[in-house]
GROMACS .gro file of C-alpha atoms in nm:
model
  458
    1UNK     CA    1  -5.269 -11.421   0.244
    2UNK     CA    2  -5.048 -11.152   0.389
    3UNK     CA    3  -4.820 -11.241   0.689
    4UNK     CA    4  -4.940 -11.146   0.995
    5UNK     CA    5  -4.596 -11.127   1.172
    6UNK     CA    6  -4.484 -10.895   0.896
    7UNK     CA    7  -4.788 -10.665   0.995
    8UNK     CA    8  -4.681 -10.636   1.333
    9UNK     CA    9  -4.324 -10.562   1.250
   10UNK     CA   10  -4.443 -10.298   1.006
   11UNK     CA   11  -4.682 -10.098   1.249
   12UNK     CA   12  -4.364  -9.889   1.352
   13UNK     CA   13  -4.085  -9.905   1.566
   14UNK     CA   14  -4.095 -10.043   1.908
   15UNK     CA   15  -4.018  -9.794   2.210
   16UNK     CA   16  -3.667  -9.800   2.332
   17UNK     CA   17  -3.573  -9.986   2.667
   18UNK     CA   18  -3.518  -9.670   2.823
   19UNK     CA   19  -3.870  -9.551   2.740
   20UNK     CA   20  -4.027  -9.856   2.927
   21UNK     CA   21  -3.810  -9.942   3.182
   22UNK     CA   22  -3.909  -9.826   3.546
   23UNK     CA   23  -3.667  -9.734   3.819
   24UNK     CA   24  -3.553 -10.040   4.002
   25UNK     CA   25  -3.471  -9.829   4.339
   26UNK     CA   26  -3.703  -9.885   4.637
   27UNK     CA   27  -3.835  -9.605   4.822
   28UNK     CA   28  -3.852  -9.368   4.540
   29UNK     CA   29  -4.201  -9.268   4.556
   30UNK     CA   30  -4.155  -8.903   4.664
   31UNK     CA   31  -3.943  -8.862   4.344
   32UNK     CA   32  -4.194  -9.030   4.106
   33UNK     CA   33  -4.450  -8.783   4.259
   34UNK     CA   34  -4.254  -8.501   4.185
   35UNK     CA   35  -4.199  -8.609   3.815
   36UNK     CA   36  -3.834  -8.583   3.858
   37UNK     CA   37  -3.767  -8.982   3.695
   38UNK     CA   38  -3.993  -8.883   3.400
   39UNK     CA   39  -3.813  -8.867   3.061
   40UNK     CA   40  -4.109  -8.909   2.821
   41UNK     CA   41  -4.308  -8.656   2.698
   42UNK     CA   42  -4.540  -8.517   2.982
   43UNK     CA   43  -4.920  -8.464   3.017
   44UNK     CA   44  -5.021  -8.097   3.092
   45UNK     CA   45  -4.921  -8.006   3.455
   46UNK     CA   46  -5.285  -7.847   3.506
   47UNK     CA   47  -5.411  -8.200   3.453
   48UNK     CA   48  -5.617  -8.185   3.807
   49UNK     CA   49  -5.807  -7.878   3.676
   50UNK     CA   50  -5.891  -8.061   3.351
   51UNK     CA   51  -6.022  -8.366   3.579
   52UNK     CA   52  -6.248  -8.101   3.782
   53UNK     CA   53  -6.389  -7.938   3.473
   54UNK     CA   54  -6.788  -7.967   3.466
   55UNK     CA   55  -6.762  -8.093   3.115
   56UNK     CA   56  -6.562  -8.425   3.225
   57UNK     CA   57  -6.770  -8.466   3.562
   58UNK     CA   58  -7.119  -8.458   3.426
   59UNK     CA   59  -7.028  -8.762   3.201
   60UNK     CA   60  -6.853  -8.928   3.484
   61UNK     CA   61  -7.162  -8.879   3.709
   62UNK     CA   62  -7.383  -9.030   3.449
   63UNK     CA   63  -7.143  -9.328   3.425
   64UNK     CA   64  -7.151  -9.384   3.786
   65UNK     CA   65  -7.520  -9.350   3.815
   66UNK     CA   66  -7.584  -9.591   3.515
   67UNK     CA   67  -7.350  -9.857   3.668
   68UNK     CA   68  -7.513  -9.853   3.987
   69UNK     CA   69  -7.326 -10.095   4.222
   70UNK     CA   70  -7.331 -10.158   4.627
   71UNK     CA   71  -7.249  -9.869   4.855
   72UNK     CA   72  -6.898  -9.822   5.009
   73UNK     CA   73  -6.816  -9.796   5.370
   74UNK     CA   74  -7.021  -9.481   5.428
   75UNK     CA   75  -7.343  -9.626   5.321
   76UNK     CA   76  -7.401  -9.379   5.046
   77UNK     CA   77  -7.593  -9.526   4.725
   78UNK     CA   78  -7.572  -9.368   4.369
   79UNK     CA   79  -7.914  -9.225   4.417
   80UNK     CA   80  -7.820  -9.009   4.714
   81UNK     CA   81  -7.475  -8.883   4.549
   82UNK     CA   82  -7.635  -8.588   4.332
   83UNK     CA   83  -7.763  -8.437   4.616
   84UNK     CA   84  -7.452  -8.480   4.827
   85UNK     CA   85  -7.259  -8.330   4.546
   86UNK     CA   86  -7.468  -8.022   4.543
   87UNK     CA   87  -7.378  -7.963   4.892
   88UNK     CA   88  -7.034  -8.080   4.926
   89UNK     CA   89  -6.874  -8.059   4.581
   90UNK     CA   90  -6.697  -7.713   4.595
   91UNK     CA   91  -6.511  -7.844   4.920
   92UNK     CA   92  -6.412  -8.177   4.754
   93UNK     CA   93  -6.292  -7.982   4.448
   94UNK     CA   94  -6.076  -7.766   4.663
   95UNK     CA   95  -5.903  -8.045   4.814
   96UNK     CA   96  -5.843  -8.217   4.493
   97UNK     CA   97  -5.707  -7.900   4.343
   98UNK     CA   98  -5.486  -7.835   4.641
   99UNK     CA   99  -5.361  -8.206   4.638
  100UNK     CA  100  -5.484  -8.299   4.977
  101UNK     CA  101  -5.809  -8.495   4.888
  102UNK     CA  102  -5.784  -8.848   5.072
  103UNK     CA  103  -6.010  -9.140   4.985
  104UNK     CA  104  -6.218  -9.340   5.212
  105UNK     CA  105  -6.116  -9.718   5.263
  106UNK     CA  106  -6.274  -9.976   5.031
  107UNK     CA  107  -6.520 -10.248   5.149
  108UNK     CA  108  -6.429 -10.589   5.073
  109UNK     CA  109  -6.683 -10.839   4.923
  110UNK     CA  110  -6.613 -11.189   4.841
  111UNK     CA  111  -6.806 -11.345   4.531
  112UNK     CA  112  -6.732 -11.683   4.386
  113UNK     CA  113  -6.552 -11.705   4.050
  114UNK     CA  114  -6.762 -11.821   3.738
  115UNK     CA  115  -6.591 -12.137   3.700
  116UNK     CA  116  -6.633 -12.225   4.071
  117UNK     CA  117  -6.269 -12.266   4.134
  118UNK     CA  118  -6.229 -12.008   4.455
  119UNK     CA  119  -6.327 -11.683   4.565
  120UNK     CA  120  -6.275 -11.341   4.402
  121UNK     CA  121  -6.214 -11.058   4.614
  122UNK     CA  122  -6.378 -10.737   4.509
  123UNK     CA  123  -6.311 -10.391   4.678
  124UNK     CA  124  -6.598 -10.146   4.664
  125UNK     CA  125  -6.531  -9.793   4.691
  126UNK     CA  126  -6.756  -9.530   4.795
  127UNK     CA  127  -6.963  -9.345   4.537
  128UNK     CA  128  -6.793  -9.054   4.546
  129UNK     CA  129  -6.447  -9.217   4.503
  130UNK     CA  130  -6.615  -9.412   4.216
  131UNK     CA  131  -6.713  -9.048   4.069
  132UNK     CA  132  -6.338  -8.930   4.130
  133UNK     CA  133  -6.196  -9.232   3.996
  134UNK     CA  134  -6.415  -9.216   3.672
  135UNK     CA  135  -6.345  -8.859   3.621
  136UNK     CA  136  -5.968  -8.932   3.635
  137UNK     CA  137  -6.003  -9.229   3.405
  138UNK     CA  138  -6.186  -9.052   3.133
  139UNK     CA  139  -5.886  -8.769   3.115
  140UNK     CA  140  -5.623  -9.011   3.130
  141UNK     CA  141  -5.777  -9.304   2.900
  142UNK     CA  142  -5.832  -9.009   2.645
  143UNK     CA  143  -5.457  -8.915   2.617
  144UNK     CA  144  -5.280  -9.257   2.696
  145UNK     CA  145  -5.498  -9.504   2.496
  146UNK     CA  146  -5.345  -9.396   2.184
  147UNK     CA  147  -5.015  -9.544   2.298
  148UNK     CA  148  -5.114  -9.858   2.408
  149UNK     CA  149  -5.035 -10.182   2.202
  150UNK     CA  150  -5.270 -10.252   1.913
  151UNK     CA  151  -5.277 -10.617   2.024
  152UNK     CA  152  -5.444 -10.508   2.374
  153UNK     CA  153  -5.813 -10.514   2.363
  154UNK     CA  154  -5.943 -10.533   2.709
  155UNK     CA  155  -6.106 -10.207   2.893
  156UNK     CA  156  -6.007  -9.976   2.613
  157UNK     CA  157  -6.264  -9.737   2.415
  158UNK     CA  158  -6.371  -9.868   2.072
  159UNK     CA  159  -6.224 -10.246   2.150
  160UNK     CA  160  -6.411 -10.564   2.256
  161UNK     CA  161  -6.355 -10.904   2.369
  162UNK     CA  162  -6.519 -11.012   2.030
  163UNK     CA  163  -6.226 -10.820   1.843
  164UNK     CA  164  -5.979 -11.009   2.048
  165UNK     CA  165  -6.128 -11.325   1.945
  166UNK     CA  166  -6.148 -11.256   1.607
  167UNK     CA  167  -5.794 -11.138   1.605
  168UNK     CA  168  -5.697 -11.520   1.755
  169UNK     CA  169  -5.889 -11.664   1.498
  170UNK     CA  170  -5.681 -11.509   1.231
  171UNK     CA  171  -5.386 -11.615   1.377
  172UNK     CA  172  -5.498 -11.963   1.362
  173UNK     CA  173  -5.619 -11.966   1.018
  174UNK     CA  174  -5.288 -11.826   0.907
  175UNK     CA  175  -5.124 -12.152   1.032
  176UNK     CA  176  -5.007 -12.036   1.391
  177UNK     CA  177  -5.214 -12.326   1.541
  178UNK     CA  178  -5.041 -12.354   1.888
  179UNK     CA  179  -5.119 -12.126   2.165
  180UNK     CA  180  -4.912 -12.022   2.475
  181UNK     CA  181  -5.194 -11.929   2.711
  182UNK     CA  182  -5.047 -11.735   2.994
  183UNK     CA  183  -5.236 -11.687   3.342
  184UNK     CA  184  -5.134 -11.438   3.601
  185UNK     CA  185  -5.191 -11.559   3.935
  186UNK     CA  186  -5.416 -11.299   4.154
  187UNK     CA  187  -5.278 -11.031   3.918
  188UNK     CA  188  -5.499 -10.732   4.098
  189UNK     CA  189  -5.337 -10.825   4.426
  190UNK     CA  190  -5.009 -10.835   4.317
  191UNK     CA  191  -4.947 -10.515   4.130
  192UNK     CA  192  -4.621 -10.351   4.245
  193UNK     CA  193  -4.715  -9.993   4.376
  194UNK     CA  194  -4.364  -9.828   4.283
  195UNK     CA  195  -4.339  -9.989   3.943
  196UNK     CA  196  -4.691  -9.881   3.851
  197UNK     CA  197  -4.630  -9.518   3.962
  198UNK     CA  198  -4.302  -9.505   3.773
  199UNK     CA  199  -4.477  -9.605   3.468
  200UNK     CA  200  -4.729  -9.305   3.540
  201UNK     CA  201  -4.479  -9.033   3.636
  202UNK     CA  202  -4.321  -9.122   3.288
  203UNK     CA  203  -4.621  -8.939   3.153
  204UNK     CA  204  -4.776  -8.727   3.393
  205UNK     CA  205  -4.618  -8.411   3.543
  206UNK     CA  206  -4.920  -8.313   3.783
  207UNK     CA  207  -4.807  -8.401   4.113
  208UNK     CA  208  -5.155  -8.372   4.240
  209UNK     CA  209  -5.276  -8.648   4.022
  210UNK     CA  210  -4.997  -8.906   4.101
  211UNK     CA  211  -5.072  -8.839   4.460
  212UNK     CA  212  -5.423  -8.896   4.412
  213UNK     CA  213  -5.356  -9.236   4.252
  214UNK     CA  214  -5.116  -9.325   4.477
  215UNK     CA  215  -5.374  -9.263   4.775
  216UNK     CA  216  -5.631  -9.496   4.588
  217UNK     CA  217  -5.378  -9.772   4.546
  218UNK     CA  218  -5.284  -9.745   4.917
  219UNK     CA  219  -5.636  -9.696   5.044
  220UNK     CA  220  -5.721  -9.933   5.359
  221UNK     CA  221  -5.951 -10.213   5.303
  222UNK     CA  222  -6.235 -10.261   5.535
  223UNK     CA  223  -6.257 -10.615   5.667
  224UNK     CA  224  -6.443 -10.778   5.962
  225UNK     CA  225  -6.474 -10.419   6.123
  226UNK     CA  226  -6.115 -10.341   6.095
  227UNK     CA  227  -5.944 -10.127   5.829
  228UNK     CA  228  -5.628 -10.281   5.676
  229UNK     CA  229  -5.338 -10.107   5.480
  230UNK     CA  230  -5.235 -10.222   5.142
  231UNK     CA  231  -4.887 -10.202   5.030
  232UNK     CA  232  -4.945 -10.375   4.683
  233UNK     CA  233  -5.247 -10.457   4.447
  234UNK     CA  234  -5.494 -10.232   4.283
  235UNK     CA  235  -5.846 -10.270   4.461
  236UNK     CA  236  -6.039 -10.475   4.168
  237UNK     CA  237  -6.396 -10.313   4.176
  238UNK     CA  238  -6.308  -9.940   4.128
  239UNK     CA  239  -6.336  -9.774   3.772
  240UNK     CA  240  -5.960  -9.695   3.765
  241UNK     CA  241  -5.817 -10.039   3.830
  242UNK     CA  242  -5.889 -10.168   3.442
  243UNK     CA  243  -5.687  -9.896   3.331
  244UNK     CA  244  -5.386  -9.906   3.557
  245UNK     CA  245  -5.372 -10.282   3.486
  246UNK     CA  246  -5.331 -10.171   3.105
  247UNK     CA  247  -5.057  -9.941   3.206
  248UNK     CA  248  -4.875 -10.217   3.413
  249UNK     CA  249  -4.911 -10.490   3.131
  250UNK     CA  250  -4.801 -10.223   2.863
  251UNK     CA  251  -4.478 -10.327   2.923
  252UNK     CA  252  -4.550 -10.704   2.846
  253UNK     CA  253  -4.709 -10.584   2.525
  254UNK     CA  254  -4.400 -10.388   2.403
  255UNK     CA  255  -4.186 -10.691   2.494
  256UNK     CA  256  -4.378 -10.915   2.305
  257UNK     CA  257  -4.389 -10.676   2.000
  258UNK     CA  258  -3.994 -10.616   2.020
  259UNK     CA  259  -3.969 -11.001   1.995
  260UNK     CA  260  -4.188 -11.000   1.699
  261UNK     CA  261  -4.450 -11.253   1.850
  262UNK     CA  262  -4.802 -11.263   1.745
  263UNK     CA  263  -5.025 -11.234   2.049
  264UNK     CA  264  -5.377 -11.101   2.189
  265UNK     CA  265  -5.431 -10.973   2.506
  266UNK     CA  266  -5.725 -10.873   2.701
  267UNK     CA  267  -5.686 -10.760   3.057
  268UNK     CA  268  -5.447 -11.031   3.249
  269UNK     CA  269  -5.556 -11.261   2.962
  270UNK     CA  270  -5.287 -11.302   2.720
  271UNK     CA  271  -5.225 -11.568   2.439
  272UNK     CA  272  -4.941 -11.586   2.216
  273UNK     CA  273  -4.959 -11.785   1.890
  274UNK     CA  274  -4.672 -11.986   1.740
  275UNK     CA  275  -4.648 -12.268   1.467
  276UNK     CA  276  -4.541 -12.562   1.683
  277UNK     CA  277  -4.530 -12.705   2.031
  278UNK     CA  278  -4.171 -12.679   2.063
  279UNK     CA  279  -4.164 -12.313   1.987
  280UNK     CA  280  -4.452 -12.255   2.213
  281UNK     CA  281  -4.256 -12.417   2.519
  282UNK     CA  282  -3.956 -12.185   2.448
  283UNK     CA  283  -4.164 -11.871   2.453
  284UNK     CA  284  -4.342 -11.984   2.742
  285UNK     CA  285  -4.046 -12.023   2.920
  286UNK     CA  286  -3.883 -11.702   2.858
  287UNK     CA  287  -4.192 -11.498   2.893
  288UNK     CA  288  -4.243 -11.657   3.221
  289UNK     CA  289  -3.900 -11.540   3.325
  290UNK     CA  290  -3.965 -11.190   3.195
  291UNK     CA  291  -4.325 -11.153   3.409
  292UNK     CA  292  -4.143 -11.294   3.715
  293UNK     CA  293  -3.821 -11.113   3.727
  294UNK     CA  294  -3.925 -10.788   3.523
  295UNK     CA  295  -4.291 -10.730   3.607
  296UNK     CA  296  -4.264 -10.895   3.950
  297UNK     CA  297  -4.582 -11.077   3.865
  298UNK     CA  298  -4.625 -11.465   3.904
  299UNK     CA  299  -4.750 -11.689   3.633
  300UNK     CA  300  -5.018 -11.961   3.742
  301UNK     CA  301  -4.838 -12.263   3.648
  302UNK     CA  302  -5.129 -12.489   3.688
  303UNK     CA  303  -5.361 -12.262   3.467
  304UNK     CA  304  -5.104 -12.154   3.198
  305UNK     CA  305  -5.036 -12.419   2.904
  306UNK     CA  306  -4.885 -12.462   2.556
  307UNK     CA  307  -5.164 -12.633   2.378
  308UNK     CA  308  -5.395 -12.616   2.067
  309UNK     CA  309  -5.651 -12.335   2.127
  310UNK     CA  310  -5.934 -12.566   2.034
  311UNK     CA  311  -5.851 -12.737   2.378
  312UNK     CA  312  -5.852 -12.435   2.577
  313UNK     CA  313  -6.094 -12.142   2.661
  314UNK     CA  314  -6.010 -11.762   2.550
  315UNK     CA  315  -6.290 -11.503   2.665
  316UNK     CA  316  -6.556 -11.774   2.690
  317UNK     CA  317  -6.469 -11.900   2.318
  318UNK     CA  318  -6.296 -12.196   2.168
  319UNK     CA  319  -6.209 -12.280   1.833
  320UNK     CA  320  -6.304 -12.608   1.589
  321UNK     CA  321  -6.115 -12.737   1.307
  322UNK     CA  322  -5.763 -12.698   1.178
  323UNK     CA  323  -5.572 -12.641   0.852
  324UNK     CA  324  -5.737 -12.304   0.826
  325UNK     CA  325  -6.100 -12.400   0.880
  326UNK     CA  326  -6.084 -12.279   1.243
  327UNK     CA  327  -6.455 -12.151   1.352
  328UNK     CA  328  -6.549 -11.974   1.665
  329UNK     CA  329  -6.746 -12.168   1.932
  330UNK     CA  330  -6.878 -12.133   2.277
  331UNK     CA  331  -6.639 -12.310   2.505
  332UNK     CA  332  -6.761 -12.607   2.699
  333UNK     CA  333  -6.713 -12.453   3.056
  334UNK     CA  334  -6.903 -12.156   2.923
  335UNK     CA  335  -7.198 -12.396   2.809
  336UNK     CA  336  -7.172 -12.569   3.166
  337UNK     CA  337  -7.213 -12.225   3.359
  338UNK     CA  338  -7.497 -12.163   3.104
  339UNK     CA  339  -7.708 -12.472   3.180
  340UNK     CA  340  -7.637 -12.423   3.565
  341UNK     CA  341  -7.795 -12.092   3.523
  342UNK     CA  342  -8.089 -12.179   3.327
  343UNK     CA  343  -8.160 -12.476   3.563
  344UNK     CA  344  -8.162 -12.207   3.845
  345UNK     CA  345  -8.413 -12.008   3.655
  346UNK     CA  346  -8.647 -12.311   3.528
  347UNK     CA  347  -8.634 -12.530   3.853
  348UNK     CA  348  -8.992 -12.621   3.950
  349UNK     CA  349  -8.966 -12.519   4.324
  350UNK     CA  350  -8.903 -12.145   4.240
  351UNK     CA  351  -9.187 -11.933   4.382
  352UNK     CA  352  -9.265 -11.729   4.085
  353UNK     CA  353  -9.551 -11.730   3.823
  354UNK     CA  354  -9.478 -11.915   3.504
  355UNK     CA  355  -9.516 -11.557   3.319
  356UNK     CA  356  -9.217 -11.429   3.551
  357UNK     CA  357  -9.041 -11.731   3.483
  358UNK     CA  358  -9.029 -11.694   3.138
  359UNK     CA  359  -8.960 -11.316   3.155
  360UNK     CA  360  -8.650 -11.366   3.373
  361UNK     CA  361  -8.540 -11.664   3.134
  362UNK     CA  362  -8.583 -11.460   2.811
  363UNK     CA  363  -8.380 -11.159   2.988
  364UNK     CA  364  -8.091 -11.382   3.059
  365UNK     CA  365  -8.080 -11.580   2.703
  366UNK     CA  366  -8.093 -11.196   2.542
  367UNK     CA  367  -7.800 -11.099   2.738
  368UNK     CA  368  -7.614 -11.454   2.693
  369UNK     CA  369  -7.696 -11.435   2.303
  370UNK     CA  370  -7.576 -11.070   2.253
  371UNK     CA  371  -7.222 -11.222   2.381
  372UNK     CA  372  -7.202 -11.571   2.255
  373UNK     CA  373  -7.395 -11.501   1.945
  374UNK     CA  374  -7.041 -11.434   1.806
  375UNK     CA  375  -6.997 -11.807   1.767
  376UNK     CA  376  -7.014 -11.949   1.447
  377UNK     CA  377  -7.137 -12.305   1.531
  378UNK     CA  378  -7.502 -12.288   1.503
  379UNK     CA  379  -7.522 -12.672   1.615
  380UNK     CA  380  -7.445 -12.556   1.954
  381UNK     CA  381  -7.749 -12.298   1.982
  382UNK     CA  382  -7.977 -12.541   1.810
  383UNK     CA  383  -7.907 -12.811   2.084
  384UNK     CA  384  -7.942 -12.536   2.340
  385UNK     CA  385  -8.251 -12.437   2.241
  386UNK     CA  386  -8.386 -12.786   2.223
  387UNK     CA  387  -8.276 -12.849   2.589
  388UNK     CA  388  -8.402 -12.530   2.729
  389UNK     CA  389  -8.758 -12.604   2.559
  390UNK     CA  390  -8.744 -12.956   2.727
  391UNK     CA  391  -8.659 -12.822   3.048
  392UNK     CA  392  -8.964 -12.605   3.056
  393UNK     CA  393  -9.193 -12.879   2.942
  394UNK     CA  394  -9.050 -13.059   3.246
  395UNK     CA  395  -9.117 -12.791   3.472
  396UNK     CA  396  -9.478 -12.742   3.361
  397UNK     CA  397  -9.537 -13.128   3.355
  398UNK     CA  398  -9.429 -13.150   3.719
  399UNK     CA  399  -9.644 -12.847   3.810
  400UNK     CA  400  -9.953 -13.006   3.665
  401UNK     CA  401  -9.887 -13.329   3.895
  402UNK     CA  402 -10.198 -13.518   3.878
  403UNK     CA  403 -10.344 -13.724   3.591
  404UNK     CA  404 -10.669 -13.508   3.582
  405UNK     CA  405 -10.501 -13.174   3.557
  406UNK     CA  406 -10.239 -13.291   3.311
  407UNK     CA  407 -10.506 -13.456   3.075
  408UNK     CA  408 -10.714 -13.122   3.113
  409UNK     CA  409 -10.420 -12.899   3.027
  410UNK     CA  410 -10.314 -13.095   2.727
  411UNK     CA  411 -10.642 -13.091   2.581
  412UNK     CA  412 -10.667 -12.732   2.658
  413UNK     CA  413 -10.383 -12.706   2.429
  414UNK     CA  414 -10.500 -12.856   2.141
  415UNK     CA  415 -10.424 -13.233   2.197
  416UNK     CA  416 -10.693 -13.490   2.115
  417UNK     CA  417 -10.865 -13.668   2.389
  418UNK     CA  418 -10.729 -14.011   2.335
  419UNK     CA  419 -10.365 -13.893   2.310
  420UNK     CA  420 -10.399 -13.662   2.623
  421UNK     CA  421 -10.540 -13.969   2.816
  422UNK     CA  422 -10.263 -14.200   2.733
  423UNK     CA  423  -9.994 -13.918   2.757
  424UNK     CA  424 -10.120 -13.811   3.110
  425UNK     CA  425 -10.157 -14.180   3.224
  426UNK     CA  426  -9.787 -14.278   3.113
  427UNK     CA  427  -9.554 -14.386   3.377
  428UNK     CA  428  -9.246 -14.234   3.225
  429UNK     CA  429  -9.050 -13.988   3.395
  430UNK     CA  430  -9.069 -13.610   3.331
  431UNK     CA  431  -8.774 -13.577   3.111
  432UNK     CA  432  -8.879 -13.882   2.898
  433UNK     CA  433  -9.252 -13.778   2.882
  434UNK     CA  434  -9.147 -13.429   2.754
  435UNK     CA  435  -9.023 -13.586   2.431
  436UNK     CA  436  -9.341 -13.763   2.365
  437UNK     CA  437  -9.578 -13.651   2.082
  438UNK     CA  438  -9.849 -13.550   2.333
  439UNK     CA  439  -9.640 -13.332   2.520
  440UNK     CA  440  -9.460 -13.181   2.210
  441UNK     CA  441  -9.787 -13.109   2.037
  442UNK     CA  442  -9.917 -12.911   2.327
  443UNK     CA  443  -9.609 -12.728   2.422
  444UNK     CA  444  -9.465 -12.681   2.102
  445UNK     CA  445  -9.208 -12.438   1.969
  446UNK     CA  446  -9.438 -12.231   1.863
  447UNK     CA  447  -9.599 -12.203   2.228
  448UNK     CA  448  -9.276 -12.063   2.360
  449UNK     CA  449  -9.239 -11.829   2.085
  450UNK     CA  450  -9.588 -11.675   2.163
  451UNK     CA  451  -9.466 -11.602   2.502
  452UNK     CA  452  -9.179 -11.425   2.410
  453UNK     CA  453  -8.903 -11.668   2.471
  454UNK     CA  454  -8.623 -11.597   2.219
  455UNK     CA  455  -8.433 -11.868   2.042
  456UNK     CA  456  -8.033 -11.866   2.026
  457UNK     CA  457  -8.029 -12.007   1.700
  458UNK     CA  458  -8.219 -11.729   1.528
   0.00000   0.00000   0.00000
């Protein structure tokens, strides 16, 4: 078996400190915008013209229309955007080319985090600003992506969370069975604007593009009827924000490569793999200092840890086994969220028809399976299939309510009269009765298969 650490060091020399080191001076934004601090090879000075080309704007508009999303502060929807562009695009394009376009404030929306631990603040730009950000993203990503680390998998074309999980699994099988799980606290809220603009100015010579990005970074936030200015952070919700996060964290990637670490990063979720706990603790301490003092970000100590990867969650997955036998499995927290959602879709009090309930559940199962089907533990999926069908049997049993209806429905589904009578007359609760021969004969797996309910274990 080849040594993963040797593979990393053979990919090429790491860039020098001067290439990744941003300016430490405060108040240098004007110099950055002018491109005077840049020492790396520049992109074309006519970058804004490339962004405004029709060949770039048409796919950008299609992507914004496909993503849908809520309206911004102006109330304009994605359906209204094409007609608005027909009437106003020439004026918008002129302002972009002259470098005087100013984005509108973003609308702040609070949504609960998936794990129930607090609230995530999303900032919703207007649909016009989403279009412009998407157009900027397409041009910058095409030029910049090739310079990002091979160990960065998030928000990049041709890369996915599944690839990141598979790479982590490769490290585990190679004997690096301890993980340094680093969680950045409120990453998008803490991005330093001067440092980000410094990194951008090292590659971008078009001052208009830099000025536009700075305007998006500093766009006000509409909250409770008031527009509040923003001095740090990147609005989490715009198309450009994930790319900017990769620009910020690319310095971390280069530092980890320089030190010869084996790691996987997806967005602000970074895992480093080592052979023993003691080595992991040393890495955690040194990298935390680098993140705090160099990147000006904060490590969430309560969520970061040095532990066996099988006890942690990475992109919704965990791992089983040891000694080279590691397999991918769905993390317990992901299973908990899955069951919570299925309970909502199958509860008896929902005022939807049985057919619609099955259709909504099937749609959710297909989407969940398309991501978590990457796991290798078939036993998990079989147990979930059994649990889902038992939930559905309970919902129907409760819906039938009376003895007469239950007996009638059981017989209509092929249950012999005597068995239907004893089953309908049973004093067992819904969960227990749904595990008896009478109910399982009537509401068999074939019954649900015929109604289009997918099986996770297939």
